[in-house]
XYZ file of C-alpha atoms in Angstrom:
618
model
C 19.569 1.222 -38.816
C 19.244 0.503 -35.080
C 18.306 4.198 -34.391
C 16.103 4.453 -37.327
C 14.255 1.312 -36.073
C 14.142 2.952 -32.743
C 12.695 6.123 -34.239
C 10.030 4.225 -35.632
C 9.172 2.603 -32.521
C 8.936 5.281 -30.406
C 6.429 6.679 -32.497
C 4.210 3.975 -33.080
C 4.446 2.889 -29.040
C 4.682 6.118 -27.906
C 8.261 5.632 -26.534
C 11.322 7.707 -26.798
C 15.049 6.406 -26.525
C 17.926 8.903 -25.963
C 20.293 9.720 -28.697
C 22.596 6.541 -27.738
C 19.953 4.331 -27.539
C 20.578 3.386 -23.978
C 17.845 4.952 -21.907
C 14.125 4.602 -22.900
C 11.031 6.096 -21.651
C 8.200 3.281 -22.119
C 4.640 3.410 -21.092
C 3.758 1.078 -18.468
C -0.141 0.586 -17.210
C -1.247 4.309 -16.525
C 2.111 5.450 -16.066
C 5.758 5.167 -17.582
C 8.781 3.475 -16.842
C 12.482 4.706 -17.527
C 14.731 1.717 -18.793
C 18.224 1.670 -18.876
C 19.892 -0.560 -21.571
C 23.351 -2.183 -21.231
C 24.080 -4.259 -23.916
C 21.454 -7.478 -24.064
C 20.117 -6.511 -20.572
C 17.930 -3.793 -19.379
C 16.852 -2.426 -15.974
C 13.850 -0.561 -14.821
C 15.345 2.252 -13.400
C 12.479 4.043 -12.069
C 8.771 4.071 -12.765
C 6.365 7.173 -12.833
C 3.001 5.492 -11.933
C 0.822 8.770 -12.414
C 1.127 11.847 -14.192
C -0.987 15.037 -14.802
C -1.996 18.465 -13.311
C -5.285 19.141 -11.381
C -6.710 22.795 -11.784
C -8.762 25.265 -9.476
C -11.734 24.904 -11.884
C -11.737 21.132 -11.452
C -10.138 20.151 -14.525
C -7.185 17.920 -14.817
C -9.215 14.645 -13.858
C -9.543 11.452 -15.907
C -6.876 12.275 -18.453
C -7.306 10.610 -22.000
C -4.286 10.184 -24.152
C -5.465 11.869 -27.482
C -2.202 11.417 -29.492
C 1.270 11.547 -29.414
C 3.011 14.101 -31.795
C 5.951 12.923 -33.873
C 9.385 12.748 -32.061
C 11.877 15.441 -32.650
C 15.471 15.885 -32.237
C 16.765 18.651 -29.467
C 20.595 19.831 -30.077
C 22.253 22.689 -29.315
C 25.695 23.562 -27.777
C 26.083 26.162 -24.839
C 28.687 27.645 -22.874
C 28.653 27.933 -18.843
C 30.640 30.305 -16.407
C 30.994 27.749 -13.840
C 29.932 24.224 -13.801
C 31.660 20.941 -14.594
C 32.456 22.051 -17.982
C 32.567 25.333 -19.680
C 31.459 23.806 -23.015
C 28.039 21.890 -22.595
C 25.893 20.099 -25.195
C 21.934 19.764 -24.711
C 21.015 16.929 -26.964
C 17.891 14.943 -26.846
C 15.036 13.504 -28.339
C 11.368 14.849 -27.502
C 8.000 13.545 -27.808
C 4.881 15.359 -26.586
C 1.534 13.571 -25.225
C -1.480 15.341 -25.871
C -4.415 14.399 -23.052
C -7.689 15.930 -22.824
C -9.070 15.851 -19.045
C -12.843 15.801 -17.523
C -13.899 19.153 -18.833
C -12.384 19.197 -21.974
C -9.095 21.038 -21.655
C -6.005 19.937 -23.157
C -2.675 19.373 -21.350
C 0.624 18.433 -22.782
C 3.218 16.187 -21.461
C 6.564 17.031 -23.075
C 9.323 14.343 -22.397
C 12.748 14.375 -23.439
C 15.422 11.554 -23.269
C 19.055 12.289 -22.884
C 22.008 9.937 -23.178
C 22.340 11.003 -19.180
C 18.392 10.823 -18.308
C 15.024 11.798 -18.590
C 13.185 15.229 -18.189
C 9.514 15.859 -18.548
C 7.078 18.880 -17.865
C 3.702 19.818 -18.145
C 2.244 22.642 -20.677
C -1.125 24.265 -20.725
C -1.901 26.341 -23.978
C -5.262 28.253 -22.590
C -5.381 28.537 -18.956
C -8.038 31.213 -18.514
C -8.721 32.637 -14.834
C -7.967 29.318 -13.111
C -4.280 27.674 -11.625
C -2.859 24.425 -11.360
C -3.681 23.428 -7.729
C -2.213 19.771 -7.351
C 0.707 17.433 -9.350
C -0.266 13.879 -9.831
C 3.126 13.244 -10.824
C 4.551 9.826 -8.572
C 7.566 8.413 -8.490
C 7.967 4.498 -7.336
C 10.813 3.765 -5.014
C 10.176 0.128 -3.573
C 11.207 -0.754 -0.149
C 14.577 -2.416 -0.154
C 16.053 -0.014 -2.865
C 19.150 1.598 -1.435
C 18.645 5.290 -1.490
C 20.273 8.622 -0.379
C 17.622 11.252 0.283
C 17.504 14.255 2.821
C 14.513 14.906 4.683
C 13.156 18.222 3.517
C 14.142 21.417 5.407
C 13.205 25.079 4.012
C 17.064 25.422 3.694
C 17.937 21.980 2.634
C 20.470 21.666 4.981
C 20.332 17.942 6.080
C 21.993 14.740 5.678
C 21.561 12.062 2.821
C 22.118 8.979 4.720
C 21.825 5.436 3.213
C 19.002 3.675 4.000
C 16.529 1.107 2.143
C 13.141 2.383 3.383
C 10.775 5.384 3.151
C 10.154 5.751 6.873
C 10.353 9.341 7.797
C 8.436 11.134 10.432
C 6.767 13.623 8.530
C 6.849 11.883 4.983
C 8.618 14.857 3.304
C 11.744 14.517 1.501
C 13.883 17.033 -0.558
C 15.995 16.721 -3.767
C 17.857 15.565 -5.023
C 17.138 12.147 -4.273
C 19.678 9.193 -5.208
C 18.192 5.649 -5.591
C 20.401 2.739 -6.612
C 17.569 0.024 -8.509
C 20.269 -2.124 -9.705
C 24.059 -2.804 -8.808
C 25.554 -0.476 -11.599
C 22.288 1.771 -12.130
C 21.572 4.872 -10.292
C 18.741 7.086 -10.784
C 18.712 10.794 -9.150
C 15.840 12.832 -8.872
C 15.436 16.421 -8.998
C 13.469 19.470 -11.025
C 14.770 22.302 -13.232
C 13.695 25.429 -14.979
C 11.868 27.318 -12.355
C 9.982 30.416 -13.538
C 8.512 33.308 -11.651
C 4.936 31.478 -12.344
C 6.316 28.441 -10.393
C 6.918 27.331 -6.951
C 9.473 24.495 -6.318
C 8.124 21.009 -5.276
C 9.597 18.352 -3.086
C 8.392 14.728 -2.462
C 5.943 13.111 0.011
C 5.323 9.612 0.384
C 2.671 10.094 3.121
C -0.276 7.976 1.350
C 1.999 5.019 0.221
C 5.686 4.771 1.535
C 6.401 3.349 -1.891
C 4.933 6.314 -3.875
C 6.759 9.418 -3.702
C 4.316 12.327 -4.796
C 5.587 15.627 -6.587
C 3.965 18.282 -4.443
C 4.320 21.924 -5.162
C 5.334 24.200 -2.329
C 1.814 26.220 -2.773
C -0.806 26.779 -5.359
C 0.128 28.743 -8.029
C -1.515 32.414 -8.876
C -4.314 32.638 -11.287
C -2.464 32.796 -14.508
C -4.042 33.661 -18.377
C -2.941 31.695 -21.285
C 0.285 29.363 -21.538
C 1.761 27.796 -18.684
C 4.528 25.552 -18.036
C 5.727 23.441 -15.110
C 9.216 23.179 -14.146
C 11.042 20.005 -15.706
C 11.079 17.083 -13.612
C 14.716 15.592 -14.075
C 15.662 12.036 -13.667
C 19.272 11.634 -13.995
C 20.268 7.610 -14.978
C 23.264 5.696 -15.222
C 26.476 4.491 -13.727
C 27.887 6.602 -10.775
C 30.104 8.310 -13.248
C 27.280 9.424 -15.695
C 25.141 11.011 -12.860
C 28.329 12.943 -11.354
C 29.112 14.115 -14.730
C 25.729 15.031 -15.782
C 24.399 18.492 -16.913
C 20.932 17.710 -17.386
C 19.616 20.246 -14.849
C 21.044 23.077 -16.836
C 20.519 21.218 -20.203
C 16.932 21.787 -19.727
C 16.827 25.275 -18.135
C 16.322 28.673 -20.071
C 19.575 29.916 -22.054
C 21.663 32.797 -20.653
C 19.542 36.269 -20.133
C 22.154 38.166 -19.591
C 23.623 40.058 -22.825
C 26.989 40.901 -21.312
C 28.716 38.739 -18.951
C 32.329 39.596 -19.167
C 32.128 41.314 -15.794
C 31.435 37.840 -13.924
C 34.652 36.438 -12.622
C 34.463 33.506 -10.296
C 37.259 33.136 -7.913
C 38.640 32.477 -4.444
C 37.185 34.282 -1.468
C 38.529 35.076 1.908
C 35.655 34.442 4.528
C 35.134 35.663 7.943
C 32.183 33.816 9.655
C 33.256 30.409 10.470
C 36.285 31.233 12.646
C 34.737 34.967 13.873
C 30.841 34.637 14.181
C 30.069 38.262 14.458
C 33.636 39.191 12.808
C 31.888 41.193 9.855
C 31.155 44.081 12.392
C 34.812 44.587 13.660
C 36.654 46.696 11.320
C 39.940 45.302 12.353
C 38.902 41.655 11.815
C 37.794 42.837 8.060
C 41.448 44.476 7.547
C 42.756 41.017 8.750
C 40.799 38.930 6.215
C 41.759 41.692 3.518
C 45.290 41.122 4.310
C 44.986 37.389 4.245
C 43.609 37.500 0.602
C 46.372 39.711 -0.520
C 48.624 37.024 1.070
C 46.989 34.112 -0.694
C 46.488 35.778 -3.872
C 42.571 35.323 -3.722
C 40.713 37.993 -5.536
C 37.863 38.574 -3.095
C 36.669 39.196 0.566
C 33.439 38.388 2.057
C 32.364 41.181 4.423
C 29.389 38.818 6.387
C 26.247 40.081 8.466
C 26.300 42.940 10.695
C 28.448 45.360 8.724
C 25.775 47.782 9.125
C 26.875 47.835 12.819
C 30.838 47.918 12.021
C 32.708 49.649 14.790
C 36.253 49.260 16.026
C 38.163 52.086 13.920
C 36.040 52.139 10.924
C 32.679 51.573 8.761
C 31.451 49.373 5.779
C 32.699 52.053 3.347
C 36.192 52.392 5.259
C 36.355 48.494 4.811
C 35.590 48.746 1.150
C 38.097 51.323 0.430
C 40.610 49.279 2.176
C 40.056 46.290 0.229
C 40.419 48.202 -2.920
C 43.734 49.953 -1.593
C 45.052 46.338 -1.413
C 43.629 45.342 -4.686
C 40.844 42.895 -3.065
C 37.394 42.973 -4.262
C 34.603 43.238 -1.578
C 31.609 41.243 -1.533
C 28.790 41.968 0.965
C 25.974 40.184 2.705
C 22.143 40.925 3.173
C 19.369 39.467 5.092
C 16.573 38.829 2.287
C 13.844 39.546 5.240
C 11.677 36.974 4.016
C 12.292 34.289 6.738
C 14.552 34.942 9.837
C 13.423 38.655 10.433
C 14.648 41.661 12.528
C 11.787 41.134 14.900
C 13.013 37.691 15.778
C 16.716 38.568 16.208
C 17.742 37.862 12.873
C 21.284 39.815 11.518
C 21.149 42.663 9.376
C 21.133 44.447 7.350
C 17.276 44.211 6.955
C 14.601 45.155 4.465
C 17.017 47.042 1.761
C 16.054 44.501 -0.983
C 12.571 43.682 -0.764
C 10.730 46.859 -2.570
C 12.155 47.284 -6.018
C 12.891 50.742 -5.451
C 15.059 49.941 -2.631
C 16.645 47.466 -4.502
C 17.825 49.320 -7.254
C 19.305 51.927 -4.831
C 20.742 49.581 -2.954
C 22.651 47.913 -5.649
C 23.268 50.916 -7.849
C 25.344 52.172 -4.355
C 27.262 48.880 -4.336
C 28.239 49.302 -7.861
C 29.144 52.729 -7.212
C 31.278 51.629 -4.125
C 32.850 49.038 -6.313
C 31.454 45.829 -4.496
C 31.714 42.660 -6.796
C 28.600 40.826 -5.312
C 26.234 40.017 -2.808
C 25.593 37.126 -0.374
C 21.683 36.845 0.394
C 20.560 34.835 3.122
C 17.619 33.525 4.888
C 14.991 32.908 2.488
C 11.301 31.864 2.958
C 11.470 28.317 1.478
C 10.228 27.287 -2.000
C 7.250 29.526 -2.149
C 6.502 31.223 -5.431
C 6.808 34.396 -4.330
C 10.253 33.549 -3.073
C 11.244 32.005 -6.629
C 9.886 35.459 -7.995
C 11.815 37.469 -5.581
C 15.086 35.411 -6.390
C 14.496 36.211 -10.003
C 14.137 39.623 -9.280
C 17.180 39.875 -7.358
C 19.453 38.027 -9.805
C 17.856 40.374 -12.576
C 18.617 43.749 -10.625
C 22.111 42.625 -9.354
C 22.811 41.696 -13.452
C 21.719 45.389 -14.131
C 24.374 46.337 -11.510
C 27.236 44.029 -12.435
C 26.827 41.916 -9.159
C 27.503 38.106 -8.586
C 25.292 36.409 -6.565
C 25.722 33.998 -3.777
C 22.120 32.610 -2.252
C 22.430 31.212 1.307
C 19.768 29.628 3.497
C 17.895 29.223 0.232
C 16.582 26.506 -2.234
C 18.547 24.403 -4.165
C 20.178 25.056 -7.795
C 17.564 24.445 -10.419
C 19.264 25.580 -13.574
C 19.205 29.445 -12.859
C 22.960 29.001 -13.050
C 22.636 28.696 -16.843
C 19.962 31.438 -17.108
C 21.403 33.878 -14.801
C 25.163 33.359 -14.816
C 25.812 35.908 -12.146
C 24.437 33.082 -9.561
C 27.750 31.745 -8.838
C 27.007 29.621 -5.691
C 24.046 28.380 -3.551
C 24.178 27.125 -0.143
C 21.416 24.396 0.414
C 23.836 21.980 2.129
C 25.031 20.896 5.683
C 28.411 22.450 5.297
C 31.480 23.483 7.482
C 29.356 26.316 8.937
C 27.620 23.908 10.790
C 31.014 23.444 13.095
C 30.062 26.903 14.261
C 26.589 25.620 15.412
C 26.270 22.072 16.521
C 28.788 19.142 17.214
C 26.764 16.729 14.958
C 29.339 17.121 12.023
C 32.290 16.267 13.781
C 31.326 12.354 13.756
C 29.569 12.626 10.544
C 31.368 14.978 8.242
C 33.715 12.285 6.503
C 30.899 10.081 5.187
C 28.835 13.067 4.724
C 31.531 14.888 2.376
C 31.884 11.706 0.646
C 27.998 11.676 -0.337
C 27.429 15.103 -1.627
C 29.692 14.538 -4.857
C 26.735 12.110 -5.855
C 23.811 13.906 -4.578
C 23.582 17.845 -3.717
C 26.434 18.744 -5.468
C 25.461 17.059 -8.696
C 22.756 19.577 -9.431
C 24.601 22.582 -9.186
C 27.123 25.033 -7.383
C 27.435 24.358 -3.429
C 28.838 26.912 -1.159
C 30.106 24.174 1.403
C 32.722 26.527 2.908
C 35.367 24.101 2.686
C 38.899 23.187 3.764
C 39.420 23.733 7.435
C 42.098 22.605 9.211
C 41.835 24.089 12.836
C 38.389 24.038 14.950
C 35.368 26.226 14.977
C 32.957 26.113 17.885
C 33.189 22.500 17.393
C 36.050 19.659 16.627
C 36.485 18.758 13.079
C 38.479 15.159 12.909
C 38.889 15.028 9.136
C 42.394 14.909 8.067
C 44.423 17.761 6.430
C 44.459 16.165 3.295
C 40.959 15.521 3.266
C 40.043 19.180 3.681
C 42.367 19.996 1.006
C 40.596 17.693 -1.231
C 37.034 19.118 -0.771
C 37.548 22.432 -2.787
C 38.509 20.357 -5.882
C 35.632 18.037 -5.247
C 32.988 20.364 -4.344
C 32.163 22.798 -7.200
C 31.672 26.467 -6.267
C 32.681 29.403 -9.061
C 32.969 31.526 -5.828
C 34.946 29.421 -3.536
C 34.627 30.745 0.035
C 37.715 29.222 2.254
C 36.532 29.144 5.746
C 39.624 28.903 7.902
C 41.416 31.571 9.608
C 44.781 33.209 8.750
C 46.570 31.643 11.855
C 45.681 28.455 10.254
C 46.067 28.719 6.404
C 49.501 31.038 6.711
C 51.495 28.436 8.498
C 50.753 25.853 6.031
C 53.807 24.641 3.972
C 54.519 26.655 1.008
C 53.338 24.161 -1.226
C 50.098 23.781 0.037
C 49.560 27.712 0.083
C 50.620 27.884 -3.416
C 47.848 25.244 -4.241
C 45.323 27.229 -2.345
C 46.256 30.284 -4.099
C 46.131 28.952 -7.758
C 43.531 26.601 -7.276
C 40.752 27.286 -10.162
C 37.124 27.720 -9.411
C 35.549 26.424 -12.945
C 36.214 23.842 -14.837
C 36.874 22.466 -18.369
C 35.970 18.984 -17.601
C 34.893 16.770 -14.725
C 35.158 12.876 -14.147
C 34.302 10.612 -11.243
C 37.244 8.280 -11.196
C 35.937 5.848 -8.451
C 33.675 6.004 -5.339
C 30.335 5.056 -3.686
C 28.243 7.528 -1.689
C 29.488 7.631 2.052
C 32.534 5.615 1.461
C 34.844 7.250 -0.912
C 35.057 9.254 -3.804
C 37.806 10.099 -6.265
C 37.094 12.650 -9.111
C 39.419 14.329 -11.593
C 38.811 18.048 -12.841
C 40.562 19.637 -15.632
C 41.432 23.523 -16.299
C 43.192 23.964 -19.323
C 46.061 21.655 -19.352
C 46.246 20.890 -15.968
C 44.382 18.413 -14.281
C 43.421 18.217 -10.120
C 42.702 14.635 -9.048
C 41.104 14.313 -5.338
C 40.164 11.839 -3.029
C 38.609 11.647 0.020
C 38.048 8.451 2.517
C 34.429 8.435 4.357
C 35.157 5.546 6.615
C 36.510 5.490 10.293
C 39.261 2.951 9.038
C 42.349 3.148 6.364
C 41.130 2.407 2.990
C 42.803 2.038 -0.533
C 41.070 3.833 -2.920
C 41.898 2.381 -6.765
C 40.800 4.555 -9.642
C 41.105 4.767 -13.372
C 44.377 6.763 -14.471
C 44.428 5.521 -18.189
C 43.062 8.953 -19.935
C 45.535 10.980 -17.873
C 48.541 12.007 -19.718
C 52.370 11.655 -18.153
C 53.266 14.948 -16.748
C 54.734 16.488 -13.913
C 52.868 16.124 -10.582
C 52.552 17.071 -6.895
C 50.982 14.718 -4.739
C 49.483 16.041 -1.371
C 48.545 13.215 1.165
C 48.326 12.491 5.029
C 51.417 11.317 6.761
C 50.929 7.754 7.900
C 49.295 7.426 11.438
C 47.886 11.197 11.260
C 44.065 10.940 12.190
C 43.323 14.554 12.025
C 43.923 15.397 15.823
C 47.028 17.792 15.472
C 47.126 21.390 15.762
C 46.366 23.360 12.383
C 49.632 24.978 12.299
C 51.651 22.045 12.621
C 53.431 20.795 9.482
C 53.836 17.024 10.639
C 50.467 16.049 8.923
C 51.639 16.198 5.320
C 53.247 14.154 3.115
C 53.932 16.216 -0.264
C 55.822 14.452 -3.223
C 56.848 15.853 -6.581
C 57.346 13.401 -9.600
C 57.462 13.166 -13.348
C 55.449 10.303 -15.228
C 52.000 8.528 -14.667
C 50.484 9.299 -11.473
C 49.726 6.379 -9.089
C 46.566 4.354 -9.638
C 45.605 3.581 -6.032
C 46.224 5.636 -2.692
C 46.063 4.427 0.910
C 44.182 7.069 2.781
C 44.055 7.435 6.637
C 40.729 7.066 8.446
C 38.755 10.124 7.260
C 41.628 11.027 4.956
C 42.172 12.265 1.636
C 44.607 13.054 -1.186
C 45.300 15.367 -4.275
C 47.266 15.242 -6.908
C 48.381 18.438 -9.452
C 49.345 16.968 -12.863
C 50.688 19.326 -15.299
C 50.983 18.438 -19.122
């Protein structure tokens, strides 16, 4: 009866409720507000103070609401190869607002209310020889509201510091943007459903520091007929709802690849972190192939400059060596759209830009038995870049190649539409130990923020789990590092450290690394707060992986919910008391490893910047 009453109200008052009634899209003044209901209380999670799109021919002004179409239910199930869960549900209530503008053109605002958030987008049925030029969508984030938002950069490689102000030297912010409007309520703002005719967008609060405007990266090209914007996505709820949300893929287009049986996620041996130019050395490639064999990992990534390989062999020799050892190679490419040859960028260059060159190159890779490509250094969020990425994904699928985008924009749902996209960088990850000393002091808190921000929206190629040091020191503990491959979701999981670091670890640690799944049946946040700590559980089949990290520089006891977990045999990996991340990588003394039966502990005392992992078998 409650839902029936809500359904009548949402038509009469142009509102829409989520299927469980906890989220409401409500008109407020000239805009809207997303309301979170919790029992008898309600919280305005975020206000959208303006909506609409302007067009090049002067349209889009003075929008007048003409009608609201009757609400309808959206309900479908879909399967993901990667992500937080293989089986997903796209279930929402949808309402469409019809507006006319100053030149009599109609534009639609389509709103969907999900149990874990709200998504909306704009649609035109008849755009003739014009284009959208400016979006009017504006989010209100009052000063004093806690938020974790990165300053916009082309590569999305920035931190998410906690702050309560919108002050920023250029007033430009990237997605996802996490805010905390109330004690137990969070909202994560992002976008999804990018198509060829879209550029990506970001947020500006240049006109008013409390008003965050959605700004398209560039004006669209002329279009004829129907046109839709990407979905504006706001995930709302408790932190556990935000972390578990699949809203970004829910609203994205279904899989466009007919046969996906060849897409095989897995662990990858990776050279770059320890050897910046190692992929141009045939002997170093052999070393990392051999480590993949030893660690039972299916893949090795041959990174930049393989077109200049020397020291006893070329890239075809390296590919043959990998296959002889039962390891599948992945190859790196420069997208040649941002950092180019003339500016000193590594190669190979310009092999993928022209369609005919791309087809020829990918056909060669398929013939050589290469399993996938890592493509790097993209030119931001422009429409032409979005179209180029889609072209790459479609061509790669034709030649049975998995894809990892680096130096690229954040995931916006392509991982559902093109499931051969198995990972994306767009994160300030462990690679930065190779570049600057900045990460050394910030890594622990940063790592404890990413599960609530960047990794919510899609796969994240952080290149985790480094026990030794690259160019610059790390001071997170061994158990903290071991927890990251569980906490950070990436179906192609690139292990960053060197053989001399991994292979001397205790057998139990090596066995864990060898058998760790990279895709999941279920994901749950057990406890945490951005920048301070996080404990998550992921299930693969009948095995649960529970991982936690301490984001602080002081010892911290982490308590978490274990009530849903069965009894079973479990193994605990945790830091030895007193260890603070300052021992050599091949020293076994950092570890405390324990096996037991029964229920797992409901709290763990973690060392400064420490962590733990529990593997529970039913």
